[in-house]
Structure formats: structure tokens, C-alpha cells
Amino acid sequence: MPIGWTCTDPDKVYSLLLASYIDYSVIQFRRFGESKLTKPKELKGIKQLCSVDYIPKKNKSSLFLKENDVYVKHTDYFSPMWQPPTNDLGKPVAYYLKKYFNQTPSGEKFVYDDNWSSIVLRSEAWIKISNLKSFLLNREYSSVDIARLILDLQKKESHTPRNLTIAVDLEWERYWQRVVEGLRECIND
């Protein structure tokens, strides 16, 4: 038996050398109007580990852990805002919903139909972050460091818009930081 084998722990060597990178990939993507996403086959029989706010109190994403990889079901992945035609600008939301989406607003709260807001065309994605658990367990990396690393990888992915503003960048960094902190909390329990 080689001496290196007896003096070291093979799992420790693997985690230090081979699993010392993170990879980010969108494995499924859905735009508004397309069929719903299905749970990836790799996650069959695996329950949700935890959930994390993307938009506090409005939108949560589900987190799953399989071996060393983290899967995220993100239900608002770079969702675009709907732009009304120029001849219909300045109309209330209820008008747009009825005319263009064949929907009536649920629970109309106002006596007058004069509320204005944006209509978001929701996009969803299943995201896989390979080898993230190794980084989470290694306390040398802060939550902010890992979040920035994930964000840098996310920016290189094809579904990510190329013209991210600083505000959007910070929003995603804070989200990934919440993901890292939530995962660390769940893994340590």
C-alpha cells in the first residue's frame, strides 16, 4: 500500500483538490406562457432542504441538496416587465389584464379602477450549483465571498442578461448571500 494512502484521508484529499471549484448551470428555464417546470430527475426522492427569500415576503426559492451539489428552484429568474402598446399607454392595470391577458384582477380593492403598476411576465429556472457544499463547510470562505463567486459564475451563464445594472447586481448578491447563510444553517442542524 502506498505511503500517501496511509498518511492521508482520501476523502479529505478529494475535497481539497478535486472539489475545490464551483460550477453554475441553469438546467431548466421557463418563460411566461410556456409549460411548467418539472423537478429534475436527479432530485427524485430528495426533499426540499429549506427555502430562502428572493423578494422578502413575496417570493421564495426552494433549495435542495444532493451530495455536494445544491439545486435551486427560482420562481422569478430575470422576469421581464410587460410593455403595453403605445396606443394603450396610461391605462390602469385592470384594463391591460382584461384586454391582453383575458384576466380579471382578483379581489379588486378599490372603488375606482385607476391603479397603476407593472405587469411582470414571470420566468422560472432550475439552477444547479456543483460542489457548493464543500465551500459551505469550509469556514475560511465568508457568505459574502461565496455569494460573489456564485454571482460571477451566474453572469457568465447564457440565461443571464448581459446589461445588469448595479442595483440588480446587488440584489442578486444579497440573494445569494441569503442562500449561502440558509444552507449553512440547514446543513449544520
XYZ file of N, CA and C in Angstrom:
567
model
N 0.847 -1.175 0.000
C 0.000 0.000 0.000
C 0.897 1.245 0.000
N 0.593 2.229 -0.853
C 1.417 3.444 -0.913
C 1.366 4.213 0.408
N 2.485 4.848 0.724
C 2.589 5.578 1.991
C 1.620 6.759 2.048
N 1.388 7.417 0.907
C 0.455 8.543 0.878
C -0.946 8.126 1.273
N -1.300 6.900 0.964
C -2.632 6.393 1.283
C -2.786 6.203 2.790
N -1.737 5.770 3.440
C -1.826 5.506 4.877
C -1.717 6.777 5.711
N -1.116 7.820 5.162
C -0.899 9.053 5.927
C -1.998 10.086 5.724
N -2.866 9.866 4.761
C -3.892 10.868 4.483
C -5.263 10.219 4.427
N -6.234 11.054 4.463
C -7.618 10.621 4.313
C -8.021 10.914 2.867
N -8.320 9.898 2.045
C -8.648 10.131 0.630
C -9.804 11.104 0.424
N -10.817 11.050 1.300
C -11.935 11.985 1.162
C -11.482 13.426 1.352
N -10.559 13.631 2.286
C -10.048 14.977 2.538
C -9.235 15.482 1.340
N -8.408 14.605 0.766
C -7.620 14.975 -0.416
C -8.550 15.330 -1.566
N -9.579 14.517 -1.783
C -10.541 14.799 -2.855
C -11.203 16.156 -2.648
N -11.673 16.400 -1.411
C -12.377 17.658 -1.172
C -11.463 18.869 -1.322
N -10.186 18.710 -1.027
C -9.259 19.837 -1.149
C -8.790 20.073 -2.580
N -8.592 19.004 -3.333
C -8.026 19.145 -4.675
C -9.063 19.143 -5.788
N -9.905 18.134 -5.806
C -10.795 17.959 -6.947
C -12.104 18.722 -6.823
N -12.588 18.889 -5.621
C -13.874 19.550 -5.445
C -13.698 21.000 -5.028
N -12.601 21.611 -5.414
C -12.326 22.974 -4.961
C -12.813 24.032 -5.952
N -13.789 23.708 -6.751
C -14.360 24.679 -7.674
C -15.880 24.613 -7.580
N -16.514 25.680 -7.957
C -17.971 25.732 -8.018
C -18.345 25.904 -9.483
N -19.387 25.211 -9.902
C -19.894 25.365 -11.263
C -21.361 25.755 -11.180
N -21.790 26.679 -12.029
C -23.153 27.199 -12.032
C -23.791 26.868 -13.374
N -24.963 26.257 -13.350
C -25.652 25.987 -14.616
C -27.162 26.051 -14.417
N -27.841 26.556 -15.435
C -29.302 26.546 -15.457
C -29.691 25.268 -16.184
N -30.347 24.350 -15.471
C -30.668 23.069 -16.095
C -32.063 23.050 -16.713
N -32.946 23.947 -16.273
C -34.253 24.136 -16.912
C -34.607 25.615 -16.817
N -35.284 26.100 -17.854
C -35.683 27.509 -17.875
C -37.061 27.604 -18.507
N -37.908 28.462 -17.967
C -39.265 28.637 -18.473
C -39.603 30.118 -18.508
N -40.153 30.544 -19.625
C -40.658 31.917 -19.757
C -42.167 31.919 -19.546
N -42.725 33.103 -19.340
C -44.165 33.256 -19.179
C -44.878 32.640 -20.384
N -45.898 31.843 -20.119
C -46.687 31.238 -21.184
C -46.227 29.847 -21.589
N -45.030 29.435 -21.182
C -44.540 28.094 -21.504
C -44.990 27.114 -20.423
N -44.866 25.816 -20.713
C -45.311 24.804 -19.753
C -44.462 24.854 -18.479
N -45.060 24.386 -17.388
C -44.409 24.464 -16.075
C -43.141 23.622 -16.026
N -42.242 24.018 -15.136
C -41.003 23.269 -14.927
C -41.297 21.976 -14.179
N -40.503 20.958 -14.471
C -40.614 19.704 -13.736
C -39.372 19.541 -12.865
N -39.543 18.835 -11.775
C -38.418 18.585 -10.873
C -37.385 17.726 -11.608
N -36.113 18.098 -11.573
C -35.084 17.313 -12.266
C -35.040 15.865 -11.771
N -34.747 14.957 -12.689
C -34.687 13.528 -12.352
C -33.666 13.253 -11.255
N -32.592 14.036 -11.231
C -31.547 13.838 -10.223
C -32.080 14.025 -8.797
N -33.185 14.747 -8.661
C -33.725 15.047 -7.335
C -34.864 14.121 -6.927
N -35.089 13.061 -7.693
C -36.171 12.135 -7.375
C -35.941 11.559 -5.976
N -36.942 11.690 -5.127
C -36.860 11.177 -3.765
C -36.159 12.104 -2.786
N -35.661 13.231 -3.245
C -34.969 14.182 -2.357
C -35.934 15.307 -1.991
N -36.064 15.543 -0.694
C -36.974 16.583 -0.219
C -36.259 17.926 -0.154
N -37.069 18.964 -0.185
C -36.548 20.325 -0.068
C -35.814 20.477 1.262
N -34.621 21.056 1.205
C -33.819 21.279 2.413
C -34.324 22.508 3.168
N -34.525 23.599 2.431
C -35.028 24.835 3.026
C -35.476 25.761 1.898
N -35.991 26.907 2.268
C -36.347 27.921 1.274
C -35.766 29.257 1.722
N -35.521 30.114 0.743
C -34.887 31.405 1.003
C -35.656 32.479 0.248
N -35.816 33.637 0.878
C -36.492 34.760 0.218
C -35.647 35.313 -0.915
N -36.281 35.496 -2.070
C -35.657 36.276 -3.140
C -36.123 37.719 -2.966
N -37.429 37.886 -2.914
C -38.026 39.172 -2.554
C -38.719 38.918 -1.217
N -38.219 39.489 -0.130
C -38.766 39.175 1.189
C -40.289 39.287 1.253
N -40.905 38.241 1.788
C -42.347 38.111 1.998
C -43.149 38.043 0.701
N -42.493 37.986 -0.453
C -43.227 37.916 -1.721
C -42.825 36.720 -2.574
N -41.548 36.357 -2.560
C -41.082 35.290 -3.442
C -39.977 34.488 -2.762
N -40.210 33.194 -2.622
C -39.222 32.287 -2.025
C -38.745 31.308 -3.084
N -37.495 30.909 -2.971
C -36.983 29.856 -3.839
C -36.639 28.646 -2.977
N -36.863 27.467 -3.543
C -36.632 26.213 -2.831
C -35.212 25.733 -3.060
N -34.589 25.202 -2.006
C -33.214 24.710 -2.085
C -33.188 23.211 -1.785
N -32.464 22.480 -2.609
C -32.316 21.038 -2.467
C -30.832 20.717 -2.434
N -30.454 19.713 -1.652
C -29.053 19.302 -1.556
C -28.951 17.836 -1.941
N -28.118 17.557 -2.926
C -27.834 16.176 -3.317
C -26.321 16.019 -3.335
N -25.824 15.223 -2.399
C -24.392 15.007 -2.229
C -23.694 16.352 -2.042
N -22.895 16.776 -3.001
C -22.128 18.016 -2.873
C -22.762 19.176 -3.658
N -23.860 18.893 -4.362
C -24.474 19.875 -5.258
C -25.745 20.467 -4.656
N -25.975 21.741 -4.947
C -27.176 22.433 -4.497
C -28.027 22.749 -5.720
N -29.320 22.467 -5.612
C -30.280 22.778 -6.667
C -31.215 23.857 -6.138
N -31.486 24.841 -6.974
C -32.345 25.957 -6.590
C -33.493 26.042 -7.587
N -34.734 26.039 -7.070
C -35.875 26.317 -7.942
C -36.212 27.790 -7.733
N -35.870 28.591 -8.727
C -36.055 30.040 -8.633
C -37.294 30.411 -9.436
N -38.271 31.031 -8.771
C -39.552 31.309 -9.423
C -39.688 32.742 -9.940
N -38.585 33.471 -9.997
C -38.604 34.822 -10.578
C -37.224 35.104 -11.164
N -36.851 34.333 -12.169
C -35.493 34.373 -12.710
C -35.405 35.364 -13.877
N -34.986 36.576 -13.590
C -34.869 37.650 -14.584
C -36.173 37.830 -15.365
N -37.268 37.905 -14.626
C -38.581 38.076 -15.246
C -38.704 39.475 -15.840
N -39.103 39.557 -17.120
C -39.241 40.884 -17.738
C -40.586 41.530 -17.391
N -40.641 42.839 -17.494
C -41.901 43.550 -17.337
C -42.570 43.669 -18.700
N -43.887 43.528 -18.706
C -44.657 43.641 -19.939
C -44.791 45.114 -20.316
N -44.597 45.410 -21.580
C -44.717 46.778 -22.084
C -45.990 46.898 -22.918
N -46.901 47.784 -22.553
C -48.124 47.937 -23.346
C -47.831 48.619 -24.683
N -48.673 48.375 -25.677
C -48.516 49.075 -26.954
C -48.652 50.588 -26.750
N -48.020 51.348 -27.610
C -48.009 52.811 -27.445
C -49.410 53.423 -27.486
N -50.320 52.821 -28.236
C -51.673 53.394 -28.313
C -52.492 53.126 -27.041
N -51.985 52.276 -26.147
C -52.690 51.981 -24.899
C -51.929 52.450 -23.656
N -50.976 53.316 -23.815
C -50.213 53.805 -22.665
C -51.104 54.615 -21.728
N -50.828 54.525 -20.430
C -51.546 55.337 -19.453
C -52.834 54.735 -18.942
N -53.117 53.505 -19.287
C -54.343 52.848 -18.821
C -54.047 52.110 -17.503
N -55.084 51.868 -16.693
C -54.876 51.137 -15.441
C -54.577 49.650 -15.687
N -54.030 49.005 -14.681
C -53.642 47.595 -14.789
C -54.836 46.706 -15.123
N -55.981 46.963 -14.512
C -57.165 46.133 -14.761
C -57.515 46.117 -16.253
N -57.365 47.250 -16.915
C -57.635 47.345 -18.356
C -56.703 46.419 -19.128
N -55.397 46.457 -18.815
C -54.416 45.612 -19.518
C -54.685 44.131 -19.271
N -54.994 43.797 -18.016
C -55.245 42.391 -17.695
C -56.442 41.854 -18.470
N -57.502 42.662 -18.563
C -58.698 42.218 -19.292
C -58.439 42.136 -20.789
N -57.808 43.157 -21.344
C -57.644 43.224 -22.798
C -56.568 42.279 -23.331
N -55.416 42.217 -22.693
C -54.280 41.480 -23.259
C -54.045 40.098 -22.642
N -54.561 39.884 -21.427
C -54.309 38.605 -20.762
C -55.594 37.846 -20.452
N -56.738 38.401 -20.825
C -58.041 37.780 -20.609
C -58.222 37.381 -19.139
N -57.804 38.260 -18.246
C -57.926 38.014 -16.809
C -58.600 39.203 -16.151
N -59.309 38.908 -15.082
C -59.848 39.990 -14.270
C -59.074 39.992 -12.962
N -58.728 41.161 -12.466
C -57.961 41.224 -11.219
C -58.745 40.577 -10.080
N -58.091 39.733 -9.317
C -58.768 39.069 -8.201
C -58.858 40.029 -7.021
N -60.010 40.036 -6.404
C -60.201 40.860 -5.213
C -59.941 42.328 -5.442
N -60.679 42.937 -6.360
C -60.477 44.367 -6.615
C -60.731 45.135 -5.323
N -59.732 45.866 -4.878
C -59.779 46.526 -3.579
C -60.257 47.981 -3.664
N -60.236 48.537 -4.840
C -60.547 49.956 -4.969
C -61.911 50.142 -5.629
N -62.596 51.197 -5.214
C -63.883 51.524 -5.819
C -63.663 51.939 -7.266
N -62.600 52.693 -7.509
C -62.301 53.170 -8.853
C -61.211 52.309 -9.475
N -61.318 52.125 -10.755
C -60.390 51.276 -11.498
C -59.207 52.105 -11.999
N -58.487 52.735 -11.067
C -57.437 53.655 -11.503
C -56.074 53.352 -10.877
N -55.791 52.086 -10.585
C -54.485 51.753 -10.010
C -53.494 51.412 -11.119
N -52.276 51.910 -10.988
C -51.239 51.683 -11.988
C -50.086 50.925 -11.349
N -49.590 49.970 -12.061
C -48.401 49.235 -11.620
C -47.841 48.485 -12.822
N -46.855 47.666 -12.594
C -46.235 46.906 -13.683
C -46.786 45.488 -13.717
N -46.818 44.925 -14.902
C -47.178 43.522 -15.076
C -45.884 42.776 -15.363
N -45.572 41.812 -14.505
C -44.335 41.047 -14.634
C -44.648 39.711 -15.292
N -43.908 39.395 -16.349
C -44.059 38.118 -17.044
C -43.056 37.149 -16.419
N -43.536 36.334 -15.519
C -42.648 35.516 -14.681
C -41.877 34.458 -15.468
N -40.578 34.430 -15.223
C -39.683 33.392 -15.742
C -39.195 32.576 -14.550
N -39.020 31.280 -14.763
C -38.568 30.395 -13.694
C -37.380 29.582 -14.168
N -36.603 29.071 -13.210
C -35.437 28.260 -13.578
C -35.092 27.272 -12.474
N -34.557 26.136 -12.902
C -33.880 25.205 -12.004
C -32.399 25.449 -12.189
N -31.718 25.748 -11.109
C -30.290 26.071 -11.140
C -29.537 24.990 -10.367
N -28.409 24.576 -10.914
C -27.545 23.614 -10.220
C -26.211 24.292 -9.929
N -25.813 24.266 -8.669
C -24.511 24.801 -8.266
C -23.697 23.614 -7.760
N -22.794 23.154 -8.597
C -21.990 21.967 -8.284
C -20.906 22.298 -7.265
N -20.656 21.362 -6.391
C -19.581 21.427 -5.387
C -19.736 22.556 -4.369
N -20.924 23.063 -4.207
C -21.116 24.180 -3.273
C -20.989 23.741 -1.813
N -21.397 22.517 -1.515
C -21.367 22.068 -0.114
C -19.955 22.137 0.468
N -18.939 21.805 -0.331
C -17.548 21.878 0.151
C -17.193 23.289 0.601
N -17.637 24.278 -0.170
C -17.364 25.676 0.177
C -18.148 26.093 1.422
N -19.374 25.575 1.547
C -20.195 25.926 2.706
C -19.588 25.393 3.999
N -19.035 24.195 3.931
C -18.455 23.577 5.126
C -17.103 24.175 5.489
N -16.431 24.755 4.511
C -15.128 25.374 4.743
C -15.355 26.795 5.267
N -15.088 27.011 6.538
C -15.362 28.314 7.167
C -14.358 29.400 6.782
N -13.371 29.064 5.961
C -12.427 30.088 5.500
C -13.110 31.054 4.539
N -14.197 30.601 3.907
C -14.938 31.436 2.966
C -16.135 32.041 3.674
N -16.254 33.355 3.620
C -17.416 34.013 4.222
C -18.614 33.869 3.287
N -19.788 34.144 3.813
C -21.007 34.095 3.000
C -20.922 35.077 1.839
N -20.341 36.235 2.090
C -20.206 37.256 1.043
C -19.261 36.777 -0.060
N -18.142 36.148 0.324
C -17.191 35.642 -0.675
C -17.838 34.605 -1.584
N -18.565 33.675 -0.984
C -19.217 32.625 -1.775
C -20.311 33.228 -2.649
N -21.078 34.175 -2.103
C -22.140 34.825 -2.879
C -21.563 35.537 -4.101
N -20.455 36.227 -3.925
C -19.823 36.924 -5.055
C -19.295 35.945 -6.093
N -18.769 34.823 -5.638
C -18.287 33.795 -6.559
C -19.443 33.232 -7.388
N -20.568 32.938 -6.730
C -21.746 32.432 -7.445
C -22.244 33.480 -8.432
N -22.297 34.735 -8.017
C -22.759 35.809 -8.898
C -21.866 35.941 -10.125
N -20.559 35.856 -9.946
C -19.636 35.913 -11.089
C -19.899 34.776 -12.064
N -20.156 33.582 -11.544
C -20.467 32.442 -12.413
C -21.820 32.628 -13.091
N -22.784 33.187 -12.352
C -24.117 33.417 -12.904
C -24.064 34.381 -14.088
N -23.232 35.399 -13.993
C -23.130 36.395 -15.066
C -22.624 35.787 -16.368
N -21.891 34.685 -16.280
C -21.355 34.029 -17.478
C -22.365 33.078 -18.109
N -23.454 32.787 -17.411
C -24.450 31.830 -17.879
C -25.309 32.463 -18.968
N -25.775 31.659 -19.904
C -26.461 32.187 -21.093
C -27.824 32.811 -20.802
N -28.520 32.420 -19.740
C -29.837 32.991 -19.448
C -29.756 34.316 -18.693
N -28.555 34.729 -18.330
C -28.374 35.968 -17.581
C -28.246 37.139 -18.551
N -29.068 38.189 -18.373
C -28.929 39.361 -19.244
C -27.526 39.958 -19.140
N -27.030 40.467 -20.233
C -25.656 40.994 -20.268
C -25.548 42.422 -19.738
N -26.657 43.100 -19.600
C -26.624 44.511 -19.201
C -27.170 44.710 -17.783
N -26.663 43.945 -16.823
C -27.130 44.076 -15.446
C -26.719 45.425 -14.863
N -27.660 46.062 -14.188
C -27.351 47.324 -13.518
C -26.715 47.021 -12.163
N -26.129 48.025 -11.559
C -25.512 47.850 -10.242
C -26.570 47.437 -9.218
N -27.771 48.022 -9.316
C -28.841 47.690 -8.370
C -29.245 46.223 -8.488
N -29.380 45.728 -9.709
C -29.736 44.318 -9.919
C -28.604 43.424 -9.436
N -27.391 43.827 -9.715
C -26.205 43.094 -9.267
C -26.217 42.933 -7.744
N -26.476 44.018 -7.037
C -26.504 43.987 -5.572
C -27.665 43.148 -5.054
N -28.802 43.234 -5.739
C -29.967 42.437 -5.353
C -29.648 40.946 -5.431
N -28.995 40.534 -6.525
C -28.617 39.128 -6.683
C -27.539 38.734 -5.676
N -26.599 39.610 -5.406
C -25.557 39.286 -4.426
C -26.168 39.061 -3.045
N -27.104 39.929 -2.658
C -27.776 39.754 -1.370
C -28.579 38.455 -1.352
N -29.214 38.119 -2.476
C -29.969 36.865 -2.561
C -29.039 35.667 -2.378
N -27.928 35.642 -3.116
C -27.006 34.504 -2.998
C -26.412 34.428 -1.590
N -26.239 35.567 -0.955
C -25.748 35.568 0.427
C -26.783 34.919 1.352
N -28.070 35.231 1.148
C -29.131 34.592 1.942
C -29.170 33.085 1.677
N -28.929 32.687 0.416
C -28.891 31.258 0.079
C -27.769 30.574 0.849
N -26.579 31.151 0.809
C -25.422 30.560 1.492
C -25.679 30.472 2.996
N -26.185 31.544 3.582
C -26.446 31.543 5.024
C -27.532 30.532 5.384
N -28.587 30.454 4.563
C -29.655 29.478 4.803
C -29.159 28.050 4.695
N -28.332 27.782 3.691
C -27.781 26.435 3.529
C -26.857 26.073 4.681
N -26.007 27.000 5.076
C -25.099 26.721 6.205
C -25.893 26.407 7.470
N -26.958 27.151 7.677
C -27.801 26.934 8.848
C -28.450 25.549 8.798
N -28.978 25.168 7.641
C -29.656 23.871 7.498
C -28.676 22.705 7.563
N -27.507 22.868 6.982
C -26.513 21.790 6.967
C -25.958 21.553 8.366
N -25.804 22.614 9.141
C -25.238 22.487 10.492
C -26.239 21.960 11.509
N -27.527 21.954 11.172
C -28.553 21.447 12.113
C -28.499 19.944 12.227
